[in-house]
Coordinates of N, CA and C in Angstrom, one line a residue:
X1 N -19.0 26.2 -19.5 CA -18.5 24.9 -18.3 C -18.7 24.0 -18.9
X2 N -19.2 23.2 -20.1 CA -19.1 22.1 -20.5 C -17.7 21.3 -20.5
X3 N -16.5 22.3 -20.9 CA -15.4 21.3 -21.1 C -14.5 21.4 -19.6
X4 N -15.0 22.3 -18.7 CA -14.1 22.4 -17.3 C -13.5 23.4 -17.0
X5 N -13.6 24.4 -18.5 CA -12.9 25.5 -17.7 C -13.8 26.5 -17.0
X6 N -13.2 27.3 -16.2 CA -13.7 28.4 -15.4 C -13.7 29.7 -15.9
X7 N -13.0 29.9 -16.6 CA -12.0 31.1 -17.0 C -11.3 31.4 -18.4
X8 N -10.0 32.7 -18.1 CA -9.0 32.6 -18.7 C -7.9 33.5 -17.6
X9 N -6.5 33.0 -18.0 CA -5.9 33.9 -17.1 C -5.4 34.9 -17.9
X10 N -4.3 36.1 -17.4 CA -3.9 37.5 -17.8 C -3.8 36.9 -19.2
X11 N -3.1 35.9 -19.4 CA -2.3 35.7 -20.9 C -3.1 34.7 -21.6
X12 N -4.2 34.6 -21.3 CA -5.6 33.7 -22.4 C -5.5 32.4 -22.1
X13 N -4.8 31.9 -21.1 CA -4.4 30.7 -20.9 C -6.2 30.3 -20.3
X14 N -6.4 28.9 -20.4 CA -7.7 28.5 -20.0 C -7.4 28.0 -18.4
X15 N -8.4 28.4 -17.5 CA -8.1 27.9 -15.9 C -9.1 27.1 -15.5
X16 N -9.2 26.5 -14.7 CA -9.9 25.2 -14.1 C -10.3 25.8 -12.4
X17 N -9.9 26.8 -12.1 CA -10.1 27.1 -10.8 C -10.2 28.7 -11.1
X18 N -10.9 29.7 -10.2 CA -10.6 30.4 -10.2 C -9.8 31.4 -8.8
X19 N -9.5 30.2 -7.8 CA -8.9 30.8 -6.7 C -7.4 31.2 -6.7
X20 N -6.8 32.0 -6.7 CA -5.2 32.3 -6.8 C -4.3 31.1 -6.3
X21 N -3.7 30.0 -7.1 CA -2.7 29.0 -6.7 C -1.6 29.4 -6.0
X22 N -1.2 30.5 -6.1 CA 0.0 31.3 -5.7 C -0.4 31.2 -4.1
X23 N -1.4 31.5 -3.5 CA -2.4 31.8 -2.4 C -2.7 30.4 -1.4
X24 N -3.0 29.6 -2.4 CA -3.3 28.1 -1.9 C -2.0 27.8 -1.2
X25 N -1.1 27.8 -2.6 CA 0.2 27.1 -1.9 C 0.9 27.5 -0.5
X26 N 0.8 28.8 -0.8 CA 1.0 29.7 0.9 C 0.7 29.2 1.8
X27 N -0.9 29.0 1.7 CA -1.5 28.2 2.8 C -1.3 26.8 3.3
X28 N -1.0 26.2 2.0 CA -0.8 24.5 1.9 C 0.8 24.5 2.9
X29 N 1.6 25.2 2.5 CA 3.2 24.8 3.2 C 3.1 25.7 4.5
X30 N 2.1 26.5 4.9 CA 2.3 26.7 6.5 C 2.2 25.9 7.1
X31 N 2.0 24.4 6.5 CA 1.4 23.5 7.4 C 2.7 22.5 7.7
X32 N 3.4 22.3 9.1 CA 4.6 22.2 8.9 C 5.1 20.3 8.8
X33 N 3.9 19.9 8.3 CA 4.2 18.5 7.6 C 4.4 18.7 6.0
X34 N 4.0 19.6 5.4 CA 4.0 19.8 4.2 C 5.3 20.2 3.8
X35 N 5.9 19.4 3.0 CA 7.3 19.9 2.0 C 7.2 19.9 0.7
X36 N 6.7 19.5 0.1 CA 6.4 19.9 -1.3 C 5.2 19.8 -1.6
X37 N 4.8 20.5 -2.5 CA 3.1 20.1 -3.1 C 3.4 20.3 -4.9
X38 N 2.8 19.0 -5.2 CA 3.1 18.7 -6.7 C 1.6 19.6 -7.2
X39 N 1.6 20.0 -8.8 CA 0.7 21.1 -9.2 C -1.0 20.3 -9.3
X40 N -0.6 18.7 -9.0 CA -1.9 18.2 -9.4 C -2.7 18.6 -7.9
X41 N -2.2 18.4 -6.7 CA -2.3 18.3 -5.7 C -3.1 20.1 -5.6
X42 N -2.0 20.9 -5.8 CA -2.7 22.5 -5.4 C -3.7 22.4 -6.4
X43 N -4.0 22.5 -7.5 CA -5.2 22.6 -8.4 C -6.0 21.4 -7.4
X44 N -6.3 20.4 -7.4 CA -7.6 19.6 -6.8 C -7.8 20.5 -5.4
X45 N -6.8 21.2 -4.6 CA -7.1 21.3 -3.3 C -8.3 22.8 -3.3
X46 N -7.3 23.6 -4.4 CA -8.3 24.9 -4.7 C -10.2 24.5 -5.6
X47 N -9.7 23.5 -6.3 CA -11.2 23.0 -6.7 C -12.1 22.9 -6.0
X48 N -11.6 21.6 -4.7 CA -12.4 21.5 -3.7 C -12.4 22.3 -2.7
X49 N -11.6 23.4 -2.5 CA -12.2 24.8 -1.7 C -13.0 25.5 -2.4
X50 N -13.1 25.7 -3.5 CA -14.0 26.5 -4.2 C -15.5 25.7 -4.6
X51 N -15.4 24.6 -4.5 CA -17.1 24.0 -4.6 C -17.4 24.1 -2.8
X52 N -16.3 23.8 -1.9 CA -16.8 24.2 -0.7 C -17.8 25.2 -0.3
X53 N -16.8 26.5 -0.6 CA -17.3 27.8 -0.3 C -18.5 27.8 -1.0
X54 N -18.9 27.3 -2.5 CA -20.0 27.6 -3.1 C -21.3 26.6 -2.4
X55 N -21.0 25.6 -2.0 CA -21.9 24.9 -1.5 C -22.2 25.5 0.1
X56 N -21.1 25.8 1.2 CA -21.9 26.7 2.3 C -22.3 28.0 1.6
X57 N -22.2 28.9 1.1 CA -23.1 30.0 0.3 C -24.5 29.4 -0.3
X58 N -24.5 28.6 -0.6 CA -25.8 28.2 -1.4 C -26.4 27.4 -0.1
X59 N -26.0 26.7 0.7 CA -27.0 26.4 1.8 C -27.4 27.7 3.1
X60 N -26.0 28.1 3.3 CA -26.6 29.5 4.0 C -28.1 30.2 3.4
X61 N -27.6 30.2 1.9 CA -28.8 31.6 1.0 C -30.0 31.0 1.4
X62 N -30.7 29.2 1.3 CA -31.4 28.8 1.1 C -32.2 28.7 2.4
X63 N -31.0 28.2 3.4 CA -31.9 28.3 4.6 C -31.4 29.3 5.4
X64 N -31.5 30.3 4.6 CA -31.4 32.1 6.0 C -33.2 31.8 6.4
X65 N -32.8 32.9 7.2 CA -33.8 33.7 8.4 C -35.1 34.1 7.4
X66 N -35.2 33.6 5.9 CA -36.3 33.9 5.3 C -36.1 35.7 4.8
X67 N -35.6 36.2 5.1 CA -35.4 37.8 4.3 C -35.1 37.5 3.1
X68 N -35.5 38.3 2.2 CA -35.2 38.5 0.6 C -34.5 39.5 0.8
X69 N -32.8 38.8 0.6 CA -32.1 40.2 0.6 C -31.3 39.6 -0.9
X70 N -29.8 40.2 -1.4 CA -29.3 39.9 -2.6 C -27.7 39.4 -2.0
X71 N -27.5 39.8 -0.8 CA -25.9 39.3 -0.6 C -25.7 38.6 1.1
X72 N -25.1 37.8 1.2 CA -25.0 37.0 2.2 C -23.7 38.0 3.3
X73 N -23.9 38.0 4.5 CA -23.4 38.3 5.5 C -23.0 37.3 6.7
X74 N -21.6 37.5 7.2 CA -20.9 36.8 8.0 C -22.1 36.2 9.3
X75 N -23.0 36.9 9.8 CA -24.0 36.6 10.3 C -24.7 35.1 9.9
X76 N -25.1 35.4 8.7 CA -25.9 33.9 7.9 C -25.0 33.0 7.6
X77 N -23.9 33.3 7.6 CA -22.9 31.9 7.5 C -22.6 31.3 9.0
X78 N -22.3 32.4 9.8 CA -22.3 32.2 11.5 C -23.4 31.0 11.9
X79 N -24.4 31.6 11.5 CA -25.8 30.7 11.7 C -26.3 29.6 11.2
X80 N -25.3 29.3 10.0 CA -25.4 28.0 9.6 C -24.6 27.3 10.3
X81 N -23.3 27.7 10.1 CA -22.2 26.6 11.2 C -23.4 26.5 12.6
X82 N -23.2 27.2 13.1 CA -24.4 27.0 15.1 C -25.4 26.0 14.4
X83 N -26.1 25.6 13.2 CA -27.4 25.5 13.2 C -27.4 24.3 12.5
X84 N -26.3 24.4 11.1 CA -26.3 22.9 10.7 C -25.7 21.9 11.1
X85 N -25.5 20.4 11.4 CA -24.9 19.6 11.6 C -23.6 19.2 10.6
X86 N -24.1 19.4 9.1 CA -22.7 19.6 8.5 C -21.5 20.4 8.3
X87 N -22.0 21.3 8.9 CA -21.1 22.3 9.0 C -20.8 23.2 10.6
X88 N -20.9 22.0 11.3 CA -20.7 22.2 12.6 C -19.0 22.2 13.3
X89 N -18.5 22.0 12.2 CA -17.0 21.8 12.5 C -16.4 23.9 12.3
X90 N -17.2 24.2 11.8 CA -16.9 25.5 11.4 C -17.3 26.6 12.8
X91 N -18.2 26.1 13.5 CA -19.0 26.9 14.6 C -17.4 27.4 15.6
X92 N -17.9 28.8 15.7 CA -16.8 29.6 16.4 C -15.6 30.2 16.1
X93 N -15.5 29.6 14.5 CA -14.2 30.4 14.0 C -14.6 31.6 13.0

């Protein structure tokens, strides 16, 4: 991944993000303040979302309740949101 490529799409084209851009576009357009979205903003938002989710998952795993397990649960993420100042804005969602 040294060149920044995450994978390839169905046509063999290189992809910089793994989240579906069409879904990100729909979510972004659901805001009444958004009228148009250029491709760069779409890719940047998708990449930022991926990095945030990766950080949240890693933090939740490392700061878990000490159980050795192979999967994160909603409770793990919820506990992180409640106990960590960084993720406090997620509490209750």
